[in-house]
Amino acid sequence: MEEPERKVGARVRLVDVARAAGVSKTTVSDALNGAGRLPDATREHVRQVARRLGYRPNATARRLRAGRSRLLGLAAREFVEHPWFYTELAYFARLTAATTRAGMTHGYGVVLLPTTGPDDYWTDLPLDGVFVVDPVEGDPLVGDFLAAGVAVVSDRRAVAGTPWPWVDFDYGAALRGVLDHLAAAGARRIAAVGAPTTACYHRDSVQAYLDWSAERGRVPLLAQLGGPGFEPTLAAVERLLSDPEPPDALVVLVEVSPSLLLDRIRKLGRSVPGDLLLVCATEDPTAPFTDPPVSTLSFLPVETADIAVGMLVDLIEGRGVAGGRLLQARFDIRTSSAPRSVPGG
Amino acid sequence: MEEPERKVGARVRLVDVARAAGVSKTTVSDALNGAGRLPDATREHVRQVARRLGYRPNATARRLRAGRSRLLGLAAREFVEHPWFYTELAYFARLTAATTRAGMTHGYGVVLLPTTGPDDYWTDLPLDGVFVVDPVEGDPLVGDFLAAGVAVVSDRRAVAGTPWPWVDFDYGAALRGVLDHLAAAGARRIAAVGAPTTACYHRDSVQAYLDWSAERGRVPLLAQLGGPGFEPTLAAVERLLSDPEPPDALVVLVEVSPSLLLDRIRKLGRSVPGDLLLVCATEDPTAPFTDPPVSTLSFLPVETADIAVGMLVDLIEGRGVAGGRLLQARFDIRTSSAPRSVPGG
DNA sequence: ATGAAAGCGCTAACAT
DNA sequence: ATGTTAGCGCTTTCAT
């Protein structure tokens, strides 16, 4: 009956609780946050009043006060020129989910940044840090964030010696491992599908493929994609397989559904691994369940996200972060790249 | 040379710009936001000083002042008990990306909410609204948000007559359309894979399947899944196909990769559509490109996201929102469910 | 045409 | 043991 009149719909504020409980704002704050040195009775009383009034602290106000937004951004920069849904690629889907989870364990919310949009959209978001995936060379987005005092961690060293922390892989070494495996399994002519994107993953992998081929006097058979999406990938595979000197092994460096790919290869009259050994760089969880199971090269999105978020949080909260972390890709060998013939002796 | 000393690393504030430009905070604010009635000279001068100092407005402070966080949450509530990566299902991947995009066009950031986590994690986020996907019956999350004054829109009417706005489909009608199509194509025994989840999509679809079967005196052949993931789905399909009275048509109501599914069906010695007509409720973009192309039932995640975000924004910004929006599912008929025999004359 | 001052809702020094 | 007060950085009346 004694409730002070308030506009309906208006949120209950800390001061309302204080008034209703007959104490000061400090006491309410302390009681609710477990701070200060209040007698249990007071604490409990305040809590009850707060609950009764349906009090919810204003998160924005707390964050302004704390000087931190406890919000992280996630940006994918590959194919920035195309508007596309990066969550649709298995790698990004996992990375997105893992980043969200990792953020949560540190008490941070994760905001998804669209690939494309007005410039001021980024800078108007209250972010403490950003995880930039596949930054392009001299990425303006990264520059903007750094200039705005927002912590940045990227998953690739956009350029050698980036001044911000990173998590990365030795793509060249990973690809050489795959190529060596295929050669050992009897492959004479290994084709590859890559993409000439700004991401150094592709640049490094393709270079490793070319180098590896040259060192062995093999003529490379390479298809380079122009944009995101699985259709260009399938088209590229068709082109490669109909080469006058057709390949007997294939490495697909862009994300593609393994079963869809097998489907298409079958349609072209080749069998895996009989006519064609196959390795895909993909996070698609179905790879072990296709017929035949497909060998995959994984760049560990979950681990990457965990480390990147850890670094961001350390940076934001003032704990220093050493330069970068180099991880090792995981190569899962399955039937699709099983030795064609068991060498006698 | 005259720069007032500031701690290195400390952000430049509005007041710093004001001092450097020799004007008041108001003038700076107006100049930068295109407000007020300043002479162009002043405006330009302030802008230059701001640029020179690298001034970035503090987004949190602006939002506190504005009384809005301009932040939206996205929560998926199916299988809340399992910790899983919902972005990995094609439907959610699209919905996530589309929600992010729609948020951006309205000037809102979108925060991804994990399926599982400490309760206070949600409420501590500064959200103006949440898009709750597949809320469970009497969902505590929804209750929490409503109690906290956060706007809620859900994609399903969790219960008939939810008090908050929604976007939804007539699942029963959609499924009946599919079943009629299959029957017309010559199917005698139609099997279905569903999931006994809290989502009314499943409840309604499965019910429609049972009703439709009963009305025609057909014995239903139904598999119900216990959790998320494609493995249970494939196992269920295997079980259905090895029924003593095997089906000649299959409707898969849970998200699964069409090519993986075809793969498995082929392994079991059936051909599509020869031995088995197939329809999948999936957003997997590869469906038109499998061999054979797979008929799909789509629940339009992009349109759903656009509408849901539009409603949320209207709600937040004080424009009223009428109850709900009922959309029509899209049924794309492809070779996998092509008529088995052309009825003569 | 420009500035002073109040206040968004909260927390934390610093009284008492 | 509890309250007073000063801000976090911004926008916005309202004066001048």
Tab-separated table of C-alpha atoms in Angstrom, chain B residues 21-338:
chain	number	residue	atom	x	y	z
B	21	ALA	CA	39.033	22.653	-29.044
B	22	GLY	CA	38.344	25.346	-26.504
B	23	VAL	CA	34.621	24.723	-26.467
B	24	SER	CA	32.114	23.077	-24.184
B	25	LYS	CA	31.039	19.455	-24.075
B	26	THR	CA	27.688	20.379	-25.551
B	27	THR	CA	29.287	21.914	-28.594
B	28	VAL	CA	31.420	18.853	-29.161
B	29	SER	CA	28.486	16.514	-28.789
B	30	ASP	CA	26.355	18.587	-31.148
B	31	ALA	CA	29.141	19.006	-33.681
B	32	LEU	CA	29.849	15.299	-33.785
B	33	ASN	CA	26.251	14.164	-33.850
B	34	GLY	CA	25.034	16.699	-36.389
B	35	ALA	CA	22.719	18.156	-33.760
B	36	GLY	CA	22.213	21.693	-32.536
B	37	ARG	CA	22.536	24.820	-34.641
B	38	LEU	CA	26.258	25.385	-34.880
B	39	PRO	CA	28.014	27.359	-37.595
B	40	ASP	CA	29.786	25.094	-40.043
B	41	ALA	CA	33.125	26.509	-39.039
B	42	THR	CA	32.765	25.446	-35.407
B	43	ARG	CA	31.433	22.080	-36.403
B	44	GLU	CA	34.363	21.461	-38.708
B	45	HIS	CA	36.894	22.670	-36.197
B	46	VAL	CA	35.569	20.361	-33.511
B	47	ARG	CA	35.555	17.450	-35.932
B	48	GLN	CA	39.171	18.044	-36.803
B	49	VAL	CA	40.261	18.219	-33.218
B	50	ALA	CA	38.319	15.066	-32.463
B	51	ARG	CA	39.974	13.276	-35.358
B	52	ARG	CA	43.394	14.547	-34.396
B	53	LEU	CA	43.019	13.269	-30.849
B	54	GLY	CA	41.577	9.986	-32.066
B	55	TYR	CA	38.401	10.473	-30.115
B	56	ARG	CA	35.932	7.569	-30.008
B	57	PRO	CA	32.705	8.011	-28.152
B	58	ASN	CA	32.171	5.510	-25.364
B	59	ALA	CA	29.349	3.305	-26.594
B	60	THR	CA	28.371	2.139	-23.122
B	61	ALA	CA	27.955	5.705	-21.867
B	62	ARG	CA	25.843	6.652	-24.858
B	63	ARG	CA	23.644	3.662	-24.342
B	64	LEU	CA	23.233	4.303	-20.645
B	65	ARG	CA	22.242	7.845	-21.464
B	66	ALA	CA	19.856	6.706	-24.186
B	67	GLY	CA	18.263	4.193	-21.841
B	68	ARG	CA	18.710	1.448	-24.437
B	69	SER	CA	21.532	-0.974	-25.011
B	70	ARG	CA	20.750	-1.514	-28.689
B	71	LEU	CA	21.677	-5.120	-28.094
B	72	LEU	CA	19.535	-8.137	-28.894
B	73	GLY	CA	19.983	-11.695	-27.671
B	74	LEU	CA	19.469	-14.861	-29.675
B	75	ALA	CA	18.655	-18.020	-27.748
B	76	ALA	CA	17.931	-21.518	-29.032
B	77	ARG	CA	16.001	-23.585	-26.547
B	78	GLU	CA	15.661	-26.972	-28.180
B	79	PHE	CA	17.556	-29.678	-26.346
B	80	VAL	CA	18.444	-27.153	-23.651
B	81	GLU	CA	19.488	-29.997	-21.441
B	82	HIS	CA	22.229	-31.097	-23.841
B	83	PRO	CA	25.213	-28.843	-24.312
B	84	TRP	CA	25.492	-28.652	-28.079
B	85	PHE	CA	26.499	-26.329	-30.847
B	86	TYR	CA	23.265	-25.203	-32.386
B	87	THR	CA	25.038	-23.212	-35.042
B	88	GLU	CA	26.008	-26.548	-36.552
B	89	LEU	CA	22.529	-27.286	-37.804
B	90	ALA	CA	21.824	-25.623	-41.118
B	91	TYR	CA	18.595	-24.085	-39.845
B	92	PHE	CA	20.238	-22.402	-36.889
B	93	ALA	CA	23.276	-21.389	-38.898
B	94	ARG	CA	21.050	-19.453	-41.264
B	95	LEU	CA	18.877	-18.103	-38.521
B	96	THR	CA	21.909	-16.884	-36.608
B	97	ALA	CA	23.398	-15.119	-39.596
B	98	ALA	CA	20.055	-13.669	-40.633
B	99	THR	CA	19.336	-12.402	-37.126
B	100	THR	CA	22.733	-10.745	-37.004
B	101	ARG	CA	22.124	-9.077	-40.337
B	102	ALA	CA	18.628	-7.966	-39.460
B	103	GLY	CA	19.888	-6.585	-36.161
B	104	MET	CA	22.491	-4.572	-38.008
B	105	THR	CA	20.018	-3.015	-40.398
B	106	HIS	CA	18.142	-1.697	-37.379
B	107	GLY	CA	21.317	-0.564	-35.628
B	108	TYR	CA	21.306	-3.373	-33.054
B	109	GLY	CA	24.081	-5.765	-32.145
B	110	VAL	CA	23.221	-9.424	-31.659
B	111	VAL	CA	24.608	-11.449	-28.767
B	112	LEU	CA	24.573	-15.216	-29.086
B	113	LEU	CA	23.321	-16.931	-25.957
B	114	PRO	CA	24.766	-20.371	-25.262
B	115	THR	CA	22.326	-23.226	-24.724
B	116	THR	CA	23.687	-23.862	-21.291
B	117	GLY	CA	25.265	-21.767	-18.609
B	118	PRO	CA	24.896	-20.104	-15.216
B	119	ASP	CA	21.517	-18.414	-14.817
B	120	ASP	CA	22.920	-15.019	-13.988
B	121	TYR	CA	24.840	-14.993	-17.230
B	122	TRP	CA	21.694	-14.183	-19.163
B	123	THR	CA	20.377	-11.558	-16.854
B	124	ASP	CA	23.699	-9.791	-16.547
B	125	LEU	CA	23.771	-9.043	-20.252
B	126	PRO	CA	22.567	-5.586	-21.241
B	127	LEU	CA	19.865	-6.723	-23.665
B	128	ASP	CA	16.918	-4.707	-24.933
B	129	GLY	CA	15.262	-7.763	-26.392
B	130	VAL	CA	15.647	-11.461	-27.067
B	131	PHE	CA	14.632	-13.687	-29.903
B	132	VAL	CA	13.893	-17.041	-28.310
B	133	VAL	CA	13.866	-19.951	-30.719
B	134	ASP	CA	11.857	-23.013	-29.712
B	135	PRO	CA	11.035	-21.910	-26.187
B	136	VAL	CA	10.126	-24.818	-23.959
B	137	GLU	CA	6.744	-24.895	-22.303
B	138	GLY	CA	6.702	-22.290	-19.550
B	139	ASP	CA	10.296	-21.497	-20.386
B	140	PRO	CA	12.050	-20.001	-17.335
B	141	LEU	CA	14.355	-18.072	-19.638
B	142	VAL	CA	11.401	-16.282	-21.183
B	143	GLY	CA	9.944	-15.593	-17.758
B	144	ASP	CA	13.245	-14.182	-16.564
B	145	PHE	CA	13.533	-11.838	-19.475
B	146	LEU	CA	9.966	-10.645	-19.276
B	147	ALA	CA	10.379	-10.015	-15.563
B	148	ALA	CA	13.512	-8.044	-16.305
B	149	GLY	CA	11.644	-5.855	-18.745
B	150	VAL	CA	13.453	-7.310	-21.750
B	151	ALA	CA	11.325	-7.590	-24.874
B	152	VAL	CA	10.721	-11.160	-26.050
B	153	VAL	CA	9.732	-12.556	-29.420
B	154	SER	CA	9.684	-16.273	-30.048
B	155	ASP	CA	9.573	-18.234	-33.250
B	156	ARG	CA	7.008	-20.667	-31.946
B	157	ARG	CA	3.930	-20.233	-29.902
B	158	ALA	CA	5.255	-22.284	-26.997
B	159	VAL	CA	1.720	-22.497	-25.778
B	160	ALA	CA	-1.414	-21.327	-27.475
B	161	GLY	CA	-1.916	-17.685	-26.628
B	162	THR	CA	1.557	-16.646	-25.572
B	163	PRO	CA	1.387	-13.072	-24.383
B	164	TRP	CA	4.464	-12.012	-26.369
B	165	PRO	CA	4.680	-11.641	-30.145
B	166	TRP	CA	5.682	-14.596	-32.272
B	167	VAL	CA	6.411	-15.798	-35.791
B	168	ASP	CA	5.202	-19.257	-36.580
B	169	PHE	CA	4.180	-21.852	-39.114
B	170	ASP	CA	1.272	-24.230	-39.429
B	171	TYR	CA	3.384	-27.335	-39.100
B	172	GLY	CA	0.451	-29.674	-39.390
B	173	ALA	CA	-0.648	-28.206	-42.711
B	174	ALA	CA	2.894	-28.241	-44.014
B	175	LEU	CA	3.352	-31.880	-43.178
B	176	ARG	CA	0.005	-32.865	-44.622
B	177	GLY	CA	1.083	-31.213	-47.858
B	178	VAL	CA	4.173	-33.378	-47.916
B	179	LEU	CA	2.285	-36.562	-47.100
B	180	ASP	CA	-0.355	-35.879	-49.745
B	181	HIS	CA	2.390	-35.313	-52.278
B	182	LEU	CA	4.078	-38.594	-51.379
B	183	ALA	CA	0.798	-40.514	-51.518
B	184	ALA	CA	0.043	-38.998	-54.911
B	185	ALA	CA	3.493	-40.064	-56.044
B	186	GLY	CA	2.548	-43.631	-55.232
B	187	ALA	CA	3.797	-44.128	-51.689
B	188	ARG	CA	1.972	-46.877	-49.787
B	189	ARG	CA	3.938	-46.877	-46.579
B	190	ILE	CA	5.400	-43.604	-45.417
B	191	ALA	CA	7.844	-43.591	-42.526
B	192	ALA	CA	8.857	-40.541	-40.533
B	193	VAL	CA	11.716	-39.494	-38.289
B	194	GLY	CA	10.861	-36.949	-35.627
B	195	ALA	CA	12.071	-35.933	-32.217
B	196	PRO	CA	10.053	-35.870	-29.010
B	197	THR	CA	11.426	-32.517	-28.047
B	198	THR	CA	9.833	-29.621	-26.336
B	199	ALA	CA	9.668	-27.712	-29.609
B	200	CYS	CA	6.130	-27.560	-30.873
B	201	TYR	CA	7.437	-27.958	-34.372
B	202	HIS	CA	8.101	-31.586	-33.622
B	203	ARG	CA	5.031	-32.116	-31.543
B	204	ASP	CA	2.735	-30.696	-34.183
B	205	SER	CA	4.416	-32.377	-37.127
B	206	VAL	CA	4.439	-35.778	-35.506
B	207	GLN	CA	0.825	-35.372	-34.488
B	208	ALA	CA	-0.104	-34.432	-38.046
B	209	TYR	CA	1.688	-37.514	-39.297
B	210	LEU	CA	-0.178	-39.756	-36.879
B	211	ASP	CA	-3.527	-38.146	-37.669
B	212	TRP	CA	-2.984	-38.268	-41.397
B	213	SER	CA	-2.069	-41.949	-41.179
B	214	ALA	CA	-5.053	-42.789	-38.997
B	215	GLU	CA	-7.472	-40.981	-41.303
B	216	ARG	CA	-6.314	-43.208	-44.148
B	217	GLY	CA	-6.125	-46.414	-42.162
B	218	ARG	CA	-2.346	-46.534	-42.562
B	219	VAL	CA	-0.133	-47.913	-39.844
B	220	PRO	CA	2.407	-45.221	-38.923
B	221	LEU	CA	6.084	-46.081	-38.919
B	222	LEU	CA	7.738	-43.510	-36.738
B	223	ALA	CA	11.152	-43.103	-35.165
B	224	GLN	CA	11.610	-40.580	-32.382
B	225	LEU	CA	15.046	-39.230	-31.579
B	226	GLY	CA	16.388	-38.612	-28.117
B	227	GLY	CA	18.955	-35.942	-28.719
B	228	PRO	CA	20.643	-33.637	-31.186
B	229	GLY	CA	23.132	-34.758	-33.810
B	230	PHE	CA	23.046	-36.618	-37.075
B	231	GLU	CA	24.144	-40.017	-35.810
B	232	PRO	CA	20.912	-40.785	-33.968
B	233	THR	CA	19.095	-39.722	-37.122
B	234	LEU	CA	20.997	-42.095	-39.351
B	235	ALA	CA	20.546	-44.914	-36.853
B	236	ALA	CA	16.820	-44.221	-36.812
B	237	VAL	CA	16.668	-44.362	-40.591
B	238	GLU	CA	18.439	-47.692	-40.554
B	239	ARG	CA	15.934	-49.046	-38.093
B	240	LEU	CA	12.999	-47.842	-40.155
B	241	LEU	CA	14.326	-49.304	-43.386
B	242	SER	CA	14.860	-52.688	-41.828
B	243	ASP	CA	11.280	-52.887	-40.590
B	244	PRO	CA	9.619	-56.217	-41.524
B	245	GLU	CA	7.233	-54.157	-43.586
B	246	PRO	CA	9.690	-51.639	-45.026
B	247	PRO	CA	8.607	-48.179	-46.057
B	248	ASP	CA	8.584	-46.911	-49.628
B	249	ALA	CA	8.761	-43.265	-48.595
B	250	LEU	CA	10.516	-41.383	-45.834
B	251	VAL	CA	10.009	-37.991	-44.277
B	252	VAL	CA	12.873	-36.742	-42.124
B	253	LEU	CA	11.731	-33.965	-39.802
B	254	VAL	CA	15.068	-33.371	-38.116
B	255	GLU	CA	17.955	-31.512	-39.714
B	256	VAL	CA	20.325	-33.875	-41.463
B	257	SER	CA	22.748	-33.534	-44.337
B	258	PRO	CA	20.820	-34.771	-47.397
B	259	SER	CA	23.881	-36.229	-49.057
B	260	LEU	CA	24.914	-38.063	-45.919
B	261	LEU	CA	21.438	-39.464	-45.650
B	262	LEU	CA	21.397	-40.582	-49.293
B	263	ASP	CA	24.769	-42.126	-48.683
B	264	ARG	CA	23.429	-44.203	-45.849
B	265	ILE	CA	20.294	-45.215	-47.685
B	266	ARG	CA	22.390	-46.356	-50.620
B	267	LYS	CA	24.593	-48.373	-48.283
B	268	LEU	CA	21.453	-50.163	-47.100
B	269	GLY	CA	20.800	-51.222	-50.647
B	270	ARG	CA	17.897	-48.892	-51.430
B	271	SER	CA	17.752	-46.427	-54.247
B	272	VAL	CA	16.099	-43.018	-54.191
B	273	PRO	CA	13.543	-42.441	-55.577
B	274	GLY	CA	13.306	-45.968	-57.073
B	275	ASP	CA	12.828	-47.867	-53.820
B	276	LEU	CA	12.266	-44.984	-51.513
B	277	LEU	CA	10.782	-41.531	-51.925
B	278	LEU	CA	12.503	-38.986	-49.722
B	279	VAL	CA	11.607	-35.603	-48.286
B	280	CYS	CA	13.740	-33.748	-45.732
B	281	ALA	CA	12.849	-30.802	-43.555
B	282	THR	CA	16.212	-29.095	-43.772
B	283	GLU	CA	17.839	-25.819	-44.693
B	284	ASP	CA	20.944	-27.527	-45.971
B	285	PRO	CA	21.816	-25.566	-49.117
B	286	THR	CA	23.215	-28.646	-50.812
B	287	ALA	CA	19.843	-30.383	-51.220
B	288	PRO	CA	19.364	-29.310	-54.870
B	289	PHE	CA	22.849	-30.561	-55.728
B	290	THR	CA	22.843	-34.094	-54.390
B	291	ASP	CA	22.331	-37.139	-56.564
B	292	PRO	CA	19.368	-37.264	-56.844
B	293	PRO	CA	18.337	-33.773	-55.703
B	294	VAL	CA	16.370	-33.999	-52.482
B	295	SER	CA	12.916	-32.535	-51.931
B	296	THR	CA	12.902	-30.218	-48.946
B	297	LEU	CA	10.490	-28.571	-46.616
B	298	SER	CA	11.762	-25.205	-45.475
B	299	PHE	CA	10.679	-23.105	-42.544
B	300	LEU	CA	12.274	-19.960	-43.909
B	301	PRO	CA	14.854	-18.976	-41.295
B	302	VAL	CA	15.798	-15.760	-43.044
B	303	GLU	CA	12.243	-14.466	-43.256
B	304	THR	CA	11.644	-15.652	-39.706
B	305	ALA	CA	14.655	-13.738	-38.428
B	306	ASP	CA	13.729	-10.591	-40.321
B	307	ILE	CA	10.229	-10.575	-38.931
B	308	ALA	CA	11.266	-11.480	-35.406
B	309	VAL	CA	13.886	-8.751	-35.270
B	310	GLY	CA	11.449	-6.263	-36.754
B	311	MET	CA	8.954	-7.106	-34.021
B	312	LEU	CA	11.573	-6.841	-31.311
B	313	VAL	CA	12.712	-3.461	-32.516
B	314	ASP	CA	9.139	-2.207	-32.732
B	315	LEU	CA	8.518	-3.448	-29.219
B	316	ILE	CA	11.669	-1.859	-27.851
B	317	GLU	CA	11.144	1.435	-29.574
B	318	GLY	CA	7.609	1.705	-28.351
B	319	ARG	CA	5.691	0.985	-31.527
B	320	GLY	CA	3.001	-1.505	-30.755
B	321	VAL	CA	3.139	-5.027	-32.166
B	322	ALA	CA	0.105	-7.069	-33.110
B	323	GLY	CA	0.031	-10.623	-31.730
B	324	GLY	CA	1.850	-12.818	-34.211
B	325	ARG	CA	2.686	-13.703	-37.776
B	326	LEU	CA	1.889	-17.030	-39.374
B	327	LEU	CA	4.101	-17.915	-42.333
B	328	GLN	CA	3.745	-20.615	-44.907
B	329	ALA	CA	6.441	-23.252	-45.183
B	330	ARG	CA	8.058	-23.741	-48.575
B	331	PHE	CA	7.976	-27.212	-50.104
B	332	ASP	CA	10.527	-27.714	-52.862
B	333	ILE	CA	9.763	-30.844	-54.811
B	334	ARG	CA	12.768	-32.479	-56.419
B	335	THR	CA	13.720	-35.821	-57.942
B	336	SER	CA	13.987	-37.648	-54.609
B	337	SER	CA	10.205	-37.660	-54.344
B	338	ALA	CA	9.313	-37.871	-58.032
